[in-house]
Coordinates of C-alpha atoms and ligand atoms in Angstrom, one line a residue:
M1 CA -9.1 39.8 -1.7
T2 CA -10.1 36.8 0.4
M3 CA -11.5 33.4 -0.4
K4 CA -14.2 31.3 1.3
V5 CA -12.5 27.9 2.0
A6 CA -13.8 24.6 3.4
V7 CA -10.8 23.0 5.3
F8 CA -11.5 19.2 5.2
G9 CA -10.2 16.6 7.6
T10 CA -9.2 19.3 10.1
K11 CA -7.2 18.3 13.2
P12 CA -6.9 20.6 16.2
Y13 CA -3.3 21.5 15.1
D14 CA -4.5 22.4 11.6
K15 CA -7.1 24.8 13.1
K16 CA -4.5 26.4 15.4
Y17 CA -1.8 27.0 12.8
F18 CA -4.2 28.0 10.0
S19 CA -6.1 30.4 12.2
Q20 CA -2.9 32.0 13.5
E21 CA -1.4 32.5 10.0
N22 CA -4.7 33.6 8.5
K23 CA -4.6 36.8 10.6
G24 CA -2.3 38.1 7.8
F25 CA -4.6 36.9 5.0
N26 CA -8.2 37.1 6.2
H27 CA -9.6 34.2 4.1
E28 CA -12.9 32.9 5.3
L29 CA -11.9 29.5 6.6
V30 CA -14.5 26.9 7.7
F31 CA -13.0 23.9 9.5
L32 CA -14.6 20.5 8.9
D33 CA -13.7 17.3 10.8
V34 CA -14.7 15.0 8.0
P35 CA -12.3 14.0 5.3
L36 CA -13.0 14.9 1.7
N37 CA -14.3 12.2 -0.7
S38 CA -17.1 11.8 -3.2
M39 CA -19.6 11.4 -0.3
T40 CA -18.6 14.5 1.6
A41 CA -17.9 16.8 -1.4
T42 CA -21.4 18.4 -1.3
L43 CA -20.5 20.0 2.1
A44 CA -18.4 22.4 0.0
R45 CA -21.5 24.0 -1.6
G46 CA -21.0 27.7 -1.5
F47 CA -17.2 27.6 -1.1
K48 CA -14.8 28.7 -3.8
A49 CA -12.0 26.4 -2.6
V50 CA -11.4 23.4 -0.5
C51 CA -8.2 22.6 1.5
V52 CA -7.2 18.9 1.8
F53 CA -4.5 16.6 3.2
V54 CA -2.7 13.4 2.1
N55 CA -5.4 10.9 2.7
D56 CA -8.4 12.8 1.2
E57 CA -9.8 11.1 -1.9
V58 CA -9.9 13.8 -4.5
D59 CA -10.9 11.4 -7.4
K60 CA -13.0 12.1 -10.5
E61 CA -16.4 11.7 -8.8
C62 CA -15.4 13.9 -5.9
L63 CA -14.1 16.6 -8.3
K64 CA -17.2 16.5 -10.4
R65 CA -19.3 17.1 -7.2
L66 CA -17.0 19.8 -6.0
S67 CA -17.4 21.5 -9.4
D68 CA -21.2 21.2 -9.3
C69 CA -21.0 22.9 -5.9
G70 CA -19.1 25.8 -7.4
V71 CA -15.6 24.9 -6.1
R72 CA -12.9 26.3 -8.4
A73 CA -9.7 25.3 -6.5
V74 CA -8.3 22.5 -4.3
A75 CA -5.4 23.6 -2.0
L76 CA -3.3 20.6 -0.8
R77 CA -1.7 21.3 2.6
C78 CA 1.1 18.9 1.7
A79 CA 3.6 18.2 -1.1
G80 CA 2.3 15.0 -2.6
F81 CA -0.7 15.0 -5.0
N82 CA -1.0 11.3 -5.8
N83 CA -4.5 11.4 -4.2
V84 CA -5.8 13.9 -6.8
D85 CA -7.1 13.1 -10.3
L86 CA -5.3 15.8 -12.1
G87 CA -6.8 15.0 -15.5
A88 CA -10.3 15.3 -14.1
A89 CA -9.4 18.5 -12.3
S90 CA -8.0 19.9 -15.6
S91 CA -11.1 19.1 -17.6
L92 CA -13.4 20.6 -15.0
G93 CA -11.2 23.8 -14.8
I94 CA -10.4 23.2 -11.1
V95 CA -7.0 24.6 -10.0
I96 CA -4.8 22.4 -7.8
V97 CA -2.1 24.0 -5.6
R98 CA 0.2 22.4 -3.1
V99 CA 3.1 23.1 -0.6
P100 CA 6.2 21.7 -2.4
E101 CA 8.6 22.4 0.5
Y102 CA 7.9 23.1 4.2
S103 CA 10.4 21.5 6.4
P104 CA 13.3 19.4 5.0
H105 CA 15.1 19.8 8.4
G106 CA 12.1 18.4 10.3
V107 CA 11.9 15.3 8.3
A108 CA 15.7 14.7 8.2
E109 CA 15.9 15.2 11.9
H110 CA 13.1 12.6 12.5
A111 CA 15.1 10.1 10.4
V112 CA 18.1 10.8 12.7
A113 CA 15.8 10.4 15.8
L114 CA 14.8 6.9 14.5
I115 CA 18.4 5.9 14.0
L116 CA 19.4 7.0 17.5
A117 CA 16.4 5.5 19.3
L118 CA 16.8 2.2 17.5
N119 CA 20.6 2.0 18.0
R120 CA 20.5 2.8 21.7
K121 CA 17.1 1.1 22.2
I122 CA 15.7 4.2 23.9
Y123 CA 12.1 2.9 23.7
R124 CA 13.1 -0.3 25.6
A125 CA 15.2 1.6 28.1
Y126 CA 12.3 4.0 28.8
N127 CA 9.9 1.2 29.6
R128 CA 12.4 -0.8 31.6
V129 CA 13.4 2.1 33.9
R130 CA 9.7 2.9 34.6
E131 CA 9.3 -0.7 35.7
G132 CA 12.3 -0.5 38.0
N133 CA 14.4 -2.8 35.6
F134 CA 17.9 -1.4 35.3
L135 CA 19.5 -4.3 33.5
L136 CA 21.6 -3.4 30.5
E137 CA 21.3 -6.7 28.6
G138 CA 19.5 -6.1 25.3
L139 CA 20.4 -2.5 25.2
L140 CA 23.8 -2.7 23.5
G141 CA 24.4 -0.1 20.8
F142 CA 27.2 0.9 18.5
N143 CA 29.1 4.1 17.9
L144 CA 27.8 6.0 14.8
N145 CA 31.2 7.7 14.4
T146 CA 33.0 5.9 11.5
K147 CA 30.0 4.0 10.4
T148 CA 28.9 4.2 6.7
I149 CA 25.5 5.7 5.9
G150 CA 23.8 5.1 2.6
V151 CA 21.4 7.8 1.5
I152 CA 19.0 7.1 -1.4
G153 CA 17.8 10.4 -2.8
T154 CA 19.6 13.6 -2.0
G155 CA 17.0 16.2 -2.7
K156 CA 15.8 18.7 -0.1
I157 CA 15.5 16.2 2.7
G158 CA 18.2 13.7 1.8
S159 CA 20.8 16.4 1.4
V160 CA 20.1 17.8 4.9
F161 CA 20.2 14.3 6.3
C162 CA 23.6 13.7 4.7
H163 CA 25.0 16.8 6.4
I164 CA 23.7 15.9 9.8
M165 CA 25.2 12.4 9.5
K166 CA 28.5 13.9 8.4
G167 CA 28.4 15.8 11.7
F168 CA 28.3 12.5 13.6
G169 CA 31.6 11.5 11.9
C170 CA 30.0 9.0 9.5
S171 CA 31.1 8.2 6.0
V172 CA 28.2 9.1 3.8
L173 CA 27.5 7.3 0.5
A174 CA 24.7 8.6 -1.7
Y175 CA 22.7 7.4 -4.7
D176 CA 20.6 9.8 -6.8
P177 CA 20.2 9.9 -10.6
Y178 CA 20.6 13.7 -10.2
P179 CA 23.5 14.2 -7.8
N180 CA 23.4 17.3 -5.6
E181 CA 26.4 19.6 -6.1
N182 CA 26.5 20.8 -2.5
C183 CA 26.6 17.2 -1.2
A184 CA 29.4 16.3 -3.6
K185 CA 31.3 19.4 -2.5
N186 CA 30.8 18.5 1.2
G187 CA 32.4 15.1 1.0
I188 CA 29.3 13.0 0.3
E189 CA 30.4 10.2 -2.1
Y190 CA 28.0 9.3 -4.9
T191 CA 28.0 5.7 -6.0
D192 CA 25.6 3.2 -7.8
L193 CA 22.8 1.7 -5.8
K194 CA 24.3 -1.8 -5.5
S195 CA 27.6 -0.5 -4.1
L196 CA 25.7 1.7 -1.6
L197 CA 23.6 -1.2 -0.4
K198 CA 26.7 -3.5 -0.1
S199 CA 28.8 -1.0 1.9
S200 CA 26.3 0.7 4.2
D201 CA 25.7 0.0 7.9
I202 CA 22.5 2.2 7.7
V203 CA 20.4 2.8 4.6
S204 CA 18.0 5.7 4.7
L205 CA 15.4 6.4 2.0
H206 CA 14.7 9.9 0.8
C207 CA 13.5 9.5 -2.8
P208 CA 9.9 10.0 -4.0
L209 CA 7.5 7.1 -4.7
T210 CA 7.2 6.7 -8.5
P211 CA 6.5 3.6 -10.6
E212 CA 10.3 3.2 -10.9
T213 CA 11.0 3.4 -7.1
R214 CA 8.0 1.2 -6.0
Y215 CA 9.6 -1.7 -4.0
L216 CA 13.1 -0.3 -4.6
I217 CA 13.9 -2.2 -1.4
D218 CA 12.8 -5.8 -2.3
E219 CA 14.2 -9.2 -1.7
K220 CA 17.0 -8.7 -4.2
A221 CA 18.1 -5.3 -2.9
I222 CA 18.1 -6.7 0.7
S223 CA 20.3 -9.6 -0.3
C224 CA 23.0 -7.0 -1.3
M225 CA 22.9 -5.4 2.1
K226 CA 25.3 -6.0 5.0
D227 CA 24.1 -8.5 7.6
G228 CA 22.4 -6.7 10.5
V229 CA 21.9 -3.5 8.4
M230 CA 19.6 -0.7 9.8
L231 CA 16.9 0.3 7.3
I232 CA 15.2 3.7 7.7
N233 CA 12.2 4.9 5.7
T234 CA 10.7 8.4 6.3
S235 CA 9.8 8.8 2.6
R236 CA 6.9 6.7 1.3
G237 CA 5.8 3.2 2.5
A238 CA 5.7 1.5 -0.9
L239 CA 9.4 2.1 -1.4
I240 CA 9.9 -1.1 0.5
D241 CA 8.4 -4.5 0.1
T242 CA 7.2 -5.0 3.7
V243 CA 6.7 -8.7 3.3
A244 CA 10.3 -9.2 2.1
V245 CA 11.5 -6.9 5.0
I246 CA 9.6 -9.1 7.6
K247 CA 11.2 -12.2 6.1
N248 CA 14.7 -10.7 6.5
L249 CA 13.9 -9.3 10.0
K250 CA 13.1 -12.9 11.0
S251 CA 16.4 -14.2 9.6
G252 CA 18.4 -11.4 11.2
K253 CA 19.6 -10.1 7.8
I254 CA 18.0 -6.8 8.7
G255 CA 19.1 -5.9 12.2
Y256 CA 17.0 -2.7 12.8
L257 CA 14.0 -1.2 11.0
G258 CA 12.8 2.4 11.5
L259 CA 9.6 3.4 9.7
D260 CA 7.6 6.7 9.6
V261 CA 5.6 5.5 6.6
Y262 CA 3.9 2.2 5.7
E263 CA 2.5 1.1 2.3
E264 CA -1.0 0.6 3.7
E265 CA -1.0 3.5 6.1
G266 CA -4.1 5.1 4.7
D267 CA -6.3 2.7 6.8
L268 CA -4.3 3.3 10.0
F269 CA -2.5 6.6 10.4
F270 CA -3.7 9.9 11.7
E271 CA -6.6 8.3 13.7
D272 CA -7.0 6.7 17.1
I273 CA -7.9 3.1 16.3
S274 CA -6.8 1.7 19.7
D275 CA -10.4 0.5 20.4
K276 CA -10.6 -1.4 17.1
I277 CA -9.3 -4.8 15.9
L278 CA -6.1 -4.4 13.9
E279 CA -7.1 -6.0 10.6
D280 CA -3.7 -5.6 8.8
D281 CA -1.7 -8.8 9.6
V282 CA 1.5 -7.5 8.0
F283 CA 1.5 -4.4 10.1
A284 CA 0.6 -6.5 13.2
R285 CA 3.7 -8.7 12.5
L286 CA 5.9 -5.7 12.3
L287 CA 4.8 -4.6 15.7
T288 CA 6.0 -7.8 17.3
F289 CA 9.8 -7.2 16.6
Q290 CA 11.8 -5.5 19.4
N291 CA 14.2 -4.1 16.8
V292 CA 11.4 -2.3 14.8
L293 CA 10.4 1.2 15.6
I294 CA 7.4 2.7 13.8
T295 CA 6.0 6.3 14.0
G296 CA 2.8 7.3 12.3
H297 CA 3.9 9.7 9.5
Q298 CA 5.0 12.3 12.0
A299 CA 8.4 13.3 10.5
F300 CA 6.9 16.5 9.1
F301 CA 5.1 17.3 12.4
T302 CA 6.9 20.3 13.8
G303 CA 5.6 23.8 14.7
D304 CA 7.9 25.2 12.1
A305 CA 6.5 22.9 9.4
L306 CA 2.9 23.6 10.3
T307 CA 3.5 27.3 10.2
S308 CA 5.1 27.1 6.8
I309 CA 2.4 24.8 5.5
A310 CA -0.3 27.2 6.6
K311 CA 1.5 30.3 5.3
T312 CA 2.1 28.8 1.8
T313 CA -1.4 27.3 1.5
L314 CA -3.0 30.7 2.4
Q315 CA -0.6 32.5 0.0
N316 CA -1.5 30.0 -2.7
L317 CA -5.2 30.8 -2.2
T318 CA -4.5 34.5 -2.3
D319 CA -2.6 34.1 -5.6
I320 CA -5.5 32.2 -7.1
E321 CA -8.1 34.7 -5.9
Q322 CA -6.0 37.5 -7.5
G323 CA -5.7 35.6 -10.8
K324 CA -1.9 35.4 -10.4
Q325 CA 0.3 32.6 -11.7
C326 CA 0.7 30.6 -8.5
A327 CA 4.2 29.1 -8.4
N328 CA 2.8 26.1 -6.5
A329 CA 0.0 25.3 -8.9
I330 CA 0.1 21.9 -10.4
S331 CA -2.0 22.9 -13.3
V332 CA -0.8 26.5 -13.8
N333 CA -2.7 27.1 -17.0
L334 CA -6.0 26.9 -15.1
I335 CA -5.3 29.9 -12.9
K336 CA -6.5 32.4 -15.5
T337 CA -9.6 30.4 -16.1
F338 CA -10.5 30.4 -12.4
S339 CA -9.9 34.1 -12.3
A340 CA -12.2 34.8 -15.2
N341 CA -14.9 32.6 -13.8
K342 CA -15.0 33.8 -10.3
Ligands
LIG1 P1 13.0 16.2 -3.5 O1 12.2 16.1 -4.7 O2 13.7 17.4 -3.1 O3 14.1 15.0 -3.5 C1 13.9 13.7 -4.0 C2 15.3 13.3 -4.6 O4 15.1 11.9 -4.9 C3 15.7 14.0 -5.9 O5 17.0 14.5 -5.7 C4 15.6 12.9 -7.0 O6 16.5 13.1 -8.0 C5 15.8 11.7 -6.2 N1 15.3 10.5 -6.8 C6 14.3 10.3 -7.7 N2 14.3 9.0 -8.1 C7 15.3 8.4 -7.5 C8 15.7 7.0 -7.5 N3 15.2 6.1 -8.2 N4 16.8 6.7 -6.7 C9 17.4 7.6 -5.9 N5 17.0 8.9 -5.9 C10 15.9 9.3 -6.6 O7 12.0 15.6 -2.3 P2 12.2 15.9 -0.7 O8 11.5 17.1 -0.4 O9 13.6 15.7 -0.3 O10 11.3 14.7 -0.2 C11 11.6 13.3 -0.4 C12 10.5 12.5 0.0 O11 10.2 12.6 1.4 C13 9.2 12.9 -0.6 O12 9.0 12.3 -1.9 C14 8.1 12.4 0.3 O13 7.7 11.1 -0.1 C15 8.9 12.2 1.6 N6 8.3 13.1 2.7 C16 7.9 12.5 3.9 C17 7.4 13.3 4.9 C18 7.0 12.7 6.2 O14 6.4 13.3 7.0 N7 7.4 11.4 6.5 C19 7.3 14.7 4.7 C20 7.7 15.2 3.5 C21 8.2 14.4 2.5

């Protein structure tokens, strides 16, 4: 059984990995460049399902139009679903599925890449050497061995990150309301948030964005940190108050900042806007610091992750088509409705 699916916001790599994995599923995939929102939803007329990514706007109006077009399922090719109005989907009988886990190692390794590049100033060294400048001033780093790393959130990604940092010979402190048994067994020391912030040379964020964790790293939290601390965020932009972080970069309190996510990234990331005026003054200020390294939400971006995302998404669609209880459905009770209506 196969499904006719409109894949919105397709990038070349989506097309490549989905087409490759679809050989084992044979869904009818139609790749569209445009993102999904209430204006583009009518392009899905005649499709049973749409496939979307993190910045598609699957709000009430969009879902209503999808429903009018006959769409019965939305397959997210990502873990987060904050961009979907689940209540509206439920009342319209539209099933929402996602990919809860695809590459914890990929994201954890990217956090490590940010730490190493910032510490040893690889990006500065790369540019200098290309210009024939072999001076070492400004490139001084520190040994990671024996440093203390504070890990906030020890779920799938945070726990892998803890183990990697242990391998460097670091002491690893962790804070998580639900400690991970494997981490505790492997010498990761759980503590309260304030003690972690006080004792860590590097703080890395791996918890989800929720109303409770929004601006977890604010002025008050930063004031508890060591002078010259390195702050790494590969999780979600709004975990940190960027304006407070900029203030503390200026004073030197924060010595290094590595970001893969930014609270207003929706207007910037995943597109080439190099010909346009950068309107976001906060982001523009971040770019001026030599001790700030930003990547554009690429921590997940490995071939292994894209393969896993495609496979799981296509399996989710097969489960829906076959009327099975899809383990990755966000509104599981709707699967049967879909099956009956198709
Ligand atoms: P997960 O659900 O396995 O782990 C999250 C952990 O955070 C859990 O152990 C949870 O108990 C803990 N937590 C919840 N609230 C907390 C709090 N207030 N303080 C400390 N810990 C708290 O999730 P995961 O798969 O490890 O992913 C973590 C985050 O990484 C995701 O929420 C997502 O935002 C981000 N992510 C980023 C990328 C990327 O490309 N940059 C890719 C995937 C995931």
